Coordinates of C-alpha atoms in Angstrom, one line a residue:
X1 CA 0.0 0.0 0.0
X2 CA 3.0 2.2 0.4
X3 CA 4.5 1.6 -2.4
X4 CA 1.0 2.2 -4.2
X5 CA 0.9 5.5 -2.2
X6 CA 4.2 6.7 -3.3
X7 CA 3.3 6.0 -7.0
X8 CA 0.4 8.8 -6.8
X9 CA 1.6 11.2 -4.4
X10 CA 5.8 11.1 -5.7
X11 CA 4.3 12.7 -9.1
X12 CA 1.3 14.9 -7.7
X13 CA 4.2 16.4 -5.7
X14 CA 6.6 17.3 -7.9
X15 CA 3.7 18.5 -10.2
X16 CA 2.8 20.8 -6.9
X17 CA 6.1 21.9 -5.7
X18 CA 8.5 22.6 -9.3
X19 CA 5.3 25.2 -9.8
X20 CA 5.5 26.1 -6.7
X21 CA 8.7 27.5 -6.7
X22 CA 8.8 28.7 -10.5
X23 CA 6.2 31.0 -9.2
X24 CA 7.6 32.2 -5.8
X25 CA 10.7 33.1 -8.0
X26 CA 8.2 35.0 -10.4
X27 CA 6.4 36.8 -7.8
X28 CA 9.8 37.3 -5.5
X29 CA 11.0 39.3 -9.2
X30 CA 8.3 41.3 -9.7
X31 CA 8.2 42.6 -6.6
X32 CA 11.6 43.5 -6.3
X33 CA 11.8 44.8 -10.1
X34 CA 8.4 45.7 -11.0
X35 CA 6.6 46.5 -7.8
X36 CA 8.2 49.9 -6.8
X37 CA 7.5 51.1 -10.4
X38 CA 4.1 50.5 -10.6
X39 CA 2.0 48.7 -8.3
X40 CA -1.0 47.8 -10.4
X41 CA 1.5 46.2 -13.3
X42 CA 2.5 44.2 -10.0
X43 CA -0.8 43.1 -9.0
X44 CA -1.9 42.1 -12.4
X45 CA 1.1 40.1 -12.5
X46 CA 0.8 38.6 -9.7
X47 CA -2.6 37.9 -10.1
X48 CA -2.4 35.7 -13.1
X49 CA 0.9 33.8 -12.1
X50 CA -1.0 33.0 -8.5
X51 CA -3.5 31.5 -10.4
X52 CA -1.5 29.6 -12.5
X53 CA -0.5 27.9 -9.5
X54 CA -3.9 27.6 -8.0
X55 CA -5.7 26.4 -10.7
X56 CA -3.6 22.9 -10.0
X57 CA -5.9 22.4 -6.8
X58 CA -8.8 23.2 -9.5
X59 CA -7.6 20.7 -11.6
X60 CA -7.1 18.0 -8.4
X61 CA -10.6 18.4 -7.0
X62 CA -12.3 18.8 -10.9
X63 CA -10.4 16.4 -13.1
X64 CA -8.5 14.3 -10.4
X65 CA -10.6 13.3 -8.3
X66 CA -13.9 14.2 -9.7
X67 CA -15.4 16.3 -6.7
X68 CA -19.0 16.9 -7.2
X69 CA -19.8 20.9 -5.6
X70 CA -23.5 21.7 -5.2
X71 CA -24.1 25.6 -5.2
X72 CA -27.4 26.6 -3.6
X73 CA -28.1 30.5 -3.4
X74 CA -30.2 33.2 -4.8
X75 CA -30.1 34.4 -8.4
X76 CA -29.2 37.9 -7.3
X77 CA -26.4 36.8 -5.3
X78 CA -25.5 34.2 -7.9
X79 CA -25.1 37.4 -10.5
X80 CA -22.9 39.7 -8.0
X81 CA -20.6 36.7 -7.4
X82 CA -17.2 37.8 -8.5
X83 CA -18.0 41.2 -9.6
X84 CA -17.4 42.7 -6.3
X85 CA -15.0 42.6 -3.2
X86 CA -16.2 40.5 -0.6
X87 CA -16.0 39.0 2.9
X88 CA -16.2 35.5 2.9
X89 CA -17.4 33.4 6.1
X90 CA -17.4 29.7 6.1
X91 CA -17.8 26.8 8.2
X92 CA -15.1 24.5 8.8
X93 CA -15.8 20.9 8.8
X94 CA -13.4 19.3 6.7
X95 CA -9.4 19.3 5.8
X96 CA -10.4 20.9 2.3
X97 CA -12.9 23.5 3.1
X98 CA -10.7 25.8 2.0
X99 CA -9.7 24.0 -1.8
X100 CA -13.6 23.9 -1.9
X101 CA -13.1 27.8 -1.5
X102 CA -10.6 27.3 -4.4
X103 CA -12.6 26.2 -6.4
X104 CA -15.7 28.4 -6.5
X105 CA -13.4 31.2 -6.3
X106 CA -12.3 30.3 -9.7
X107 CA -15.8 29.9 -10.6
X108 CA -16.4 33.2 -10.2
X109 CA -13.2 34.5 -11.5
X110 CA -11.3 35.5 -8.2
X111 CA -9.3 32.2 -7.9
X112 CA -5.9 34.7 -8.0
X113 CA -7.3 37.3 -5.4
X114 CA -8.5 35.4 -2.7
X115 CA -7.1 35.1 0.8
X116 CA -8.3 32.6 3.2
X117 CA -7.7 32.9 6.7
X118 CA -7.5 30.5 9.5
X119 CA -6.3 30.3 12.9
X120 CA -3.4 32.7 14.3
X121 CA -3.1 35.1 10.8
X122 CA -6.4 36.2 11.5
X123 CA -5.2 38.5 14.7
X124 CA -2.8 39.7 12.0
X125 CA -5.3 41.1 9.6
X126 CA -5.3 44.8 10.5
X127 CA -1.3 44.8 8.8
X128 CA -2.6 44.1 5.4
X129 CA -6.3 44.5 4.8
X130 CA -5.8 48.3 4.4
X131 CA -3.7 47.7 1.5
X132 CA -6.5 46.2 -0.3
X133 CA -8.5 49.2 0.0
X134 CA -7.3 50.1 -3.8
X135 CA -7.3 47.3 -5.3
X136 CA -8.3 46.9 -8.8
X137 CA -9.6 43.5 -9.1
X138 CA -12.8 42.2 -7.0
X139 CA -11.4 39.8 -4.2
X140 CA -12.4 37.5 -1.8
X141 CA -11.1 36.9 1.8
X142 CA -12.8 34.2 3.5
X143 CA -12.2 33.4 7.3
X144 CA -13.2 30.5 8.8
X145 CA -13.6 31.9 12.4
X146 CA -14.3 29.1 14.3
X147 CA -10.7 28.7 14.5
X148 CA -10.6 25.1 14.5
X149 CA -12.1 22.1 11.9
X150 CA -15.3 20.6 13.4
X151 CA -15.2 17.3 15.6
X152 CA -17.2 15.4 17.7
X153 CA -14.8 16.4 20.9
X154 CA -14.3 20.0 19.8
X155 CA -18.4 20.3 19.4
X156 CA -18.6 19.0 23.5
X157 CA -16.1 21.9 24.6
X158 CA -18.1 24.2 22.5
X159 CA -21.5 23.2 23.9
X160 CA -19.8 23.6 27.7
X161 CA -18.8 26.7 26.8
X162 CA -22.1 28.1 25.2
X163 CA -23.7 26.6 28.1
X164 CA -21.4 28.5 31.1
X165 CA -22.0 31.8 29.3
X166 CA -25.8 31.2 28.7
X167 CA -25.4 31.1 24.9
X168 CA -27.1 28.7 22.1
X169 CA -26.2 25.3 22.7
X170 CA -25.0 24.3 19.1
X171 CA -24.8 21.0 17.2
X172 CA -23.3 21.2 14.1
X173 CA -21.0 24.1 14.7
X174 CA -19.0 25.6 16.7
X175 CA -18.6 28.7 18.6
X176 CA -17.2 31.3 16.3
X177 CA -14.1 33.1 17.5
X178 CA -14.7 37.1 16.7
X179 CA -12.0 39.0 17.2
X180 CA -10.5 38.4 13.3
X181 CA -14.1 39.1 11.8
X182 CA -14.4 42.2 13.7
X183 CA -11.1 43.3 12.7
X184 CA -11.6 42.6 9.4
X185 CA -15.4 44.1 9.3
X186 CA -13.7 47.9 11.0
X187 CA -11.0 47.9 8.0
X188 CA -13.5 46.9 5.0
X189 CA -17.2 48.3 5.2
X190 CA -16.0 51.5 3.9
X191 CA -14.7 49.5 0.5
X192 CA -16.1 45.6 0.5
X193 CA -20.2 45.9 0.0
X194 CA -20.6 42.3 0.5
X195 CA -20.3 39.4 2.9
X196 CA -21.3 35.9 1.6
X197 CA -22.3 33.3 4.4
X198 CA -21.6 30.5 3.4
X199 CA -22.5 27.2 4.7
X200 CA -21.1 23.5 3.2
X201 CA -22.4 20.3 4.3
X202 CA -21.8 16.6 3.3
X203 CA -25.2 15.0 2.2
X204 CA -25.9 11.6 4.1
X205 CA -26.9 10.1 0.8
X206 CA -23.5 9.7 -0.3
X207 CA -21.7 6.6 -0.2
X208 CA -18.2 7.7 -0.9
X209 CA -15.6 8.2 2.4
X210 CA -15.3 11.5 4.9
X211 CA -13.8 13.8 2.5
X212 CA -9.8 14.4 3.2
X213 CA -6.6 15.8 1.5
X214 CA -5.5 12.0 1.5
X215 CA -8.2 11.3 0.0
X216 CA -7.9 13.7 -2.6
X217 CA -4.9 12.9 -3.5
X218 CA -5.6 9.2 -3.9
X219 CA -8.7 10.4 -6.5
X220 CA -11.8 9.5 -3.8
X221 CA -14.5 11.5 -5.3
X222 CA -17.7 13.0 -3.2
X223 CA -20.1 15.4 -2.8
X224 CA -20.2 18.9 -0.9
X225 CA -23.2 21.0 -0.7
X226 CA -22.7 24.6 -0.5
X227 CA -25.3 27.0 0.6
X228 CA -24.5 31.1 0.4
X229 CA -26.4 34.2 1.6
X230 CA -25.3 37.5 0.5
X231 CA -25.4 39.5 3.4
X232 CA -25.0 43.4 3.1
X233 CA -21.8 44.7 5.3
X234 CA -23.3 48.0 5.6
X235 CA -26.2 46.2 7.6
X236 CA -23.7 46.1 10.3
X237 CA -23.4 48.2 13.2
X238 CA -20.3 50.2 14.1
X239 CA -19.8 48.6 17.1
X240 CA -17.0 45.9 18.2
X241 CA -19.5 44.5 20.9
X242 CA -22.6 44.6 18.1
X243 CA -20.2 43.0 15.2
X244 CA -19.0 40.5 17.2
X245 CA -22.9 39.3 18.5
X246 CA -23.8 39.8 14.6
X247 CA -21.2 37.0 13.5
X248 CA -22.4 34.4 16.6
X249 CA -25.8 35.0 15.7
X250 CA -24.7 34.0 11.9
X251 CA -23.6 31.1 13.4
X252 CA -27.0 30.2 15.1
X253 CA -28.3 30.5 11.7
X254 CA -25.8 28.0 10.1
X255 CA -26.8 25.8 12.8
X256 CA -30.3 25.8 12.2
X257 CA -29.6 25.5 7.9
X258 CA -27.5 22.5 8.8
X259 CA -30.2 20.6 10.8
X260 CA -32.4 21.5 7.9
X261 CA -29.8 19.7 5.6
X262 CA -29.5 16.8 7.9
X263 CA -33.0 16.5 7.8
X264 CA -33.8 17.2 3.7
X265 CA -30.4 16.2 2.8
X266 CA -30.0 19.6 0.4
X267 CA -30.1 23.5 1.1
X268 CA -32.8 23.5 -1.9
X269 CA -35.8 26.3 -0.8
X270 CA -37.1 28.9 -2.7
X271 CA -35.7 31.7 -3.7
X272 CA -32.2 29.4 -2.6
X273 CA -31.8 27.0 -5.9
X274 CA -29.4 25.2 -7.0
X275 CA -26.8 27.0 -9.1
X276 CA -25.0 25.4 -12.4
X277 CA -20.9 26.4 -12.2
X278 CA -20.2 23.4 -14.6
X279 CA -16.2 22.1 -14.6
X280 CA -13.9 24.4 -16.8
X281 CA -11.7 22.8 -18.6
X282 CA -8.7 25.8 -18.1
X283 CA -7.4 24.2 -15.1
X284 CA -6.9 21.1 -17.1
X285 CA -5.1 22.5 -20.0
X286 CA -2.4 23.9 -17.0
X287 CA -2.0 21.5 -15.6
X288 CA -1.1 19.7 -18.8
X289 CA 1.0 22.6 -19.6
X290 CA 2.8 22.5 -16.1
X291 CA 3.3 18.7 -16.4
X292 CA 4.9 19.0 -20.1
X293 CA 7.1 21.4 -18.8
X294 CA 8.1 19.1 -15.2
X295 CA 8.6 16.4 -17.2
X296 CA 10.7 18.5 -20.1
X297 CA 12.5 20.3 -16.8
X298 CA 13.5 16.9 -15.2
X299 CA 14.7 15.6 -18.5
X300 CA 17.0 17.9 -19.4
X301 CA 18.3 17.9 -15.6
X302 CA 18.7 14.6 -15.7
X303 CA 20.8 14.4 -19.2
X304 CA 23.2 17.5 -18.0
X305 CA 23.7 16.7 -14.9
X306 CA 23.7 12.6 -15.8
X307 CA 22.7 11.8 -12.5
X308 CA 21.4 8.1 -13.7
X309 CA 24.9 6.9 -15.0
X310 CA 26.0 6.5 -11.8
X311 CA 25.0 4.3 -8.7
X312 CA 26.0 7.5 -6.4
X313 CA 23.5 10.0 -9.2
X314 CA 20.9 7.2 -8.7
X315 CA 21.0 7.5 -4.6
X316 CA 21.0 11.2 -4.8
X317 CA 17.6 11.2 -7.3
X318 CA 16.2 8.3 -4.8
X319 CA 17.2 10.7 -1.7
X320 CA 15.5 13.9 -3.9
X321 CA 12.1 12.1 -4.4
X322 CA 12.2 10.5 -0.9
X323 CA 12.2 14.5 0.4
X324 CA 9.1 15.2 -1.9
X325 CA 7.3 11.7 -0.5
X326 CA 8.1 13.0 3.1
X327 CA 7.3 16.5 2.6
X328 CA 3.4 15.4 0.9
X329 CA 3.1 13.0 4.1
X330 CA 3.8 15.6 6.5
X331 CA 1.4 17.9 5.2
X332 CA -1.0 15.3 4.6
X333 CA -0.4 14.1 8.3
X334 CA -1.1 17.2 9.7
X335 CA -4.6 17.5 8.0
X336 CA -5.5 14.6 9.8
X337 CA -4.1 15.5 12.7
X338 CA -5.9 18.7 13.6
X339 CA -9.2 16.5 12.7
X340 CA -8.4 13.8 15.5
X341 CA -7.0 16.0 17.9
X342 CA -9.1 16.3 21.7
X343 CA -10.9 18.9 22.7
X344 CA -9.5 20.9 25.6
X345 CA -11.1 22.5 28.8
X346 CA -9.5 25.6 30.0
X347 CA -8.1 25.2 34.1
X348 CA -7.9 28.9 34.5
X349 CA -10.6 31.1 34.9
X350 CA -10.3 32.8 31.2
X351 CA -10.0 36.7 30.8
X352 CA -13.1 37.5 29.1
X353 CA -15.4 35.5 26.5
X354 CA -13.2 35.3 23.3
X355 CA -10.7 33.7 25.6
X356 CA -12.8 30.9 27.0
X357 CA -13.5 30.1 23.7
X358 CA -10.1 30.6 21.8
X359 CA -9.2 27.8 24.6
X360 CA -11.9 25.3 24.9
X361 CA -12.4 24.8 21.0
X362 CA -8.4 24.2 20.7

């Protein structure tokens, strides 16, 4: 089986990483070169090469594995989707929530301006979001605010905390942690009209396994369901206290949508339909292109440098893709590991309510 494992993830990792790093060098250039002379030149540089790179996860989720994404919203917000800059908050209850982002991202044609969030970065936000006050292209930053992917033993720490501090007991989410989406709300109403709620959900009906990255990688196709509200950010008070209660109640909401999906098994309810966003074939034709070139790359390598005439050349191209292998397990391990990891209870008294829950969703 490891040997089997090796065959698919050896290539997909080289087919990730050479990319990788041809366009880190790109983007390391521009700014250095181009960046100081004029920053939009810059941006719409780096906009295309970042999706270049991005449209690889398309391609692994589309063509690899064959992922099946179920869009349910509102024509209105269905026609607004990509045209303007928006705030983007999402559940978390998978390992590849966020390529799911990905991938309706380049739906909607903002696959190389959007940002997601998770975790520590998002106490980091105030550093940058002012920058993207001009920007010339619509973008998307999604935060995932609960912090933390969903699990059964995360969901118990949440429901002691919502019970201590008298708040919704939820089931199918957990307590969102505010203090990046208020952040990001003060820096953005004047400039992002928009924030899209959105909810995804695995349908019961299914027969294929949990989604994962390993998964993923291996080609196990399944279905998400993905259910989005466009929410006006000027709806919002200016308050830190009254933003912060806006995004928990958001999460009450998602709580009841989900039980409705657990019960219908779809987010299907007038005006909320579901949405065609078919499966472009760009992010197959670059990936082609990027594989051509990997393979064209490692060929020449391998005839100048004449690595394979040697036993020692041999070892060191053994050693080189033994690196790749590792460095594809250890990302792939720690996927899983955030999803199997225990809840924990706070033994202090916390400092005030973000705090309890920054620690007992950990």
């Amino acid at each position: 089986m490891a040997i089997v494992e090796a065959a698919v993830i050896v290539p997909l990792g080289l087919l990730f990483f050479v990319p990788g790093l041809v366009v880190n060098l790109i983007q390391a250039a521009c700014f250095v070169l181009i960046r100081p002379l004029s920053k939009n030149t810059y941006r719409k540089i780096n906009r295309v090469v970042a999706e270049l790179l991005w449209l690889e996860l398309v391609w692994l989720v589309d063509w690899w594995a064959g992922v099946k994404i179920k869009v349910f919203t509102d024509h209105e917000s269905f026609s607004l989707m990509g045209k303007e800059h928006a705030l983007v908050v999402a559940n978390h209850r998978s390992d590849i929530d966020w390529v799911v982002g990905w991938v309706l991202a380049q739906r909607y044609g903002c696959l190389g301006t959007t940002i997601a969030v998770m975790k520590k970065p998002s106490k980091l936000l105030p550093a940058g979001l002012q920058r993207l006050k001009d920007f010339p292209y619509p973008f998307w930053l999604a935060l995932f605010v609960e912090g933390t992917r969903f699990t059964q033993a995360k969901l118990v720490a949440a429901q002691e905390y919502a019970a201590l501090r008298g708040l919704p007991i939820p089931r199918n989410v957990l307590v969102p942690r505010t203090k990046g989406f208020v952040s990001a709300v003060s820096h953005m109403r004047s400039f992002v009209p928009a924030i899209y709620d959105m909810t995804l959900a695995i349908p019961k009906t299914t027969t294929s396994p949990s989604p994962t990255l390993l998964g993923l990688f291996k080609g196990q196709s399944f279905v998400v369901n993905v259910h989005i509200k466009r929410r006006l950010m000027k709806e919002l008070r200016d308050t830190d206290e009254a933003v912060a209660r806006w995004c928990k109640d958001m999460f009450v909401e998602k709580d009841k949508l989900l039980d409705k999906h657990i019960a219908e098994d779809t987010f299907s309810d007038q005006p909320i339909i579901l949405q065609d966003i078919g499966r472009p074939i760009k992010s197959l034709l670059v990936v082609t292109l990027w594989s051509c070139l990997v393979v064209y790359g490692i060929v020449k390598f391998l005839q100048w440098s004449s690595l394979l005439s040697s036993w020692k050349g041999i070892a060191l191209s053994a050693f080189g893709l033994a690196i790749v292998t590792i460095l594809m397990k250890i990302l792939i391990f720690f996927s899983l590991l955030e999803r199997s990891s225990p809840a924990k209870i706070a033994p202090r008294k916390p400092k005030n309510d973000e705090e309890i829950s920054e620690v007992s969703q950990q």
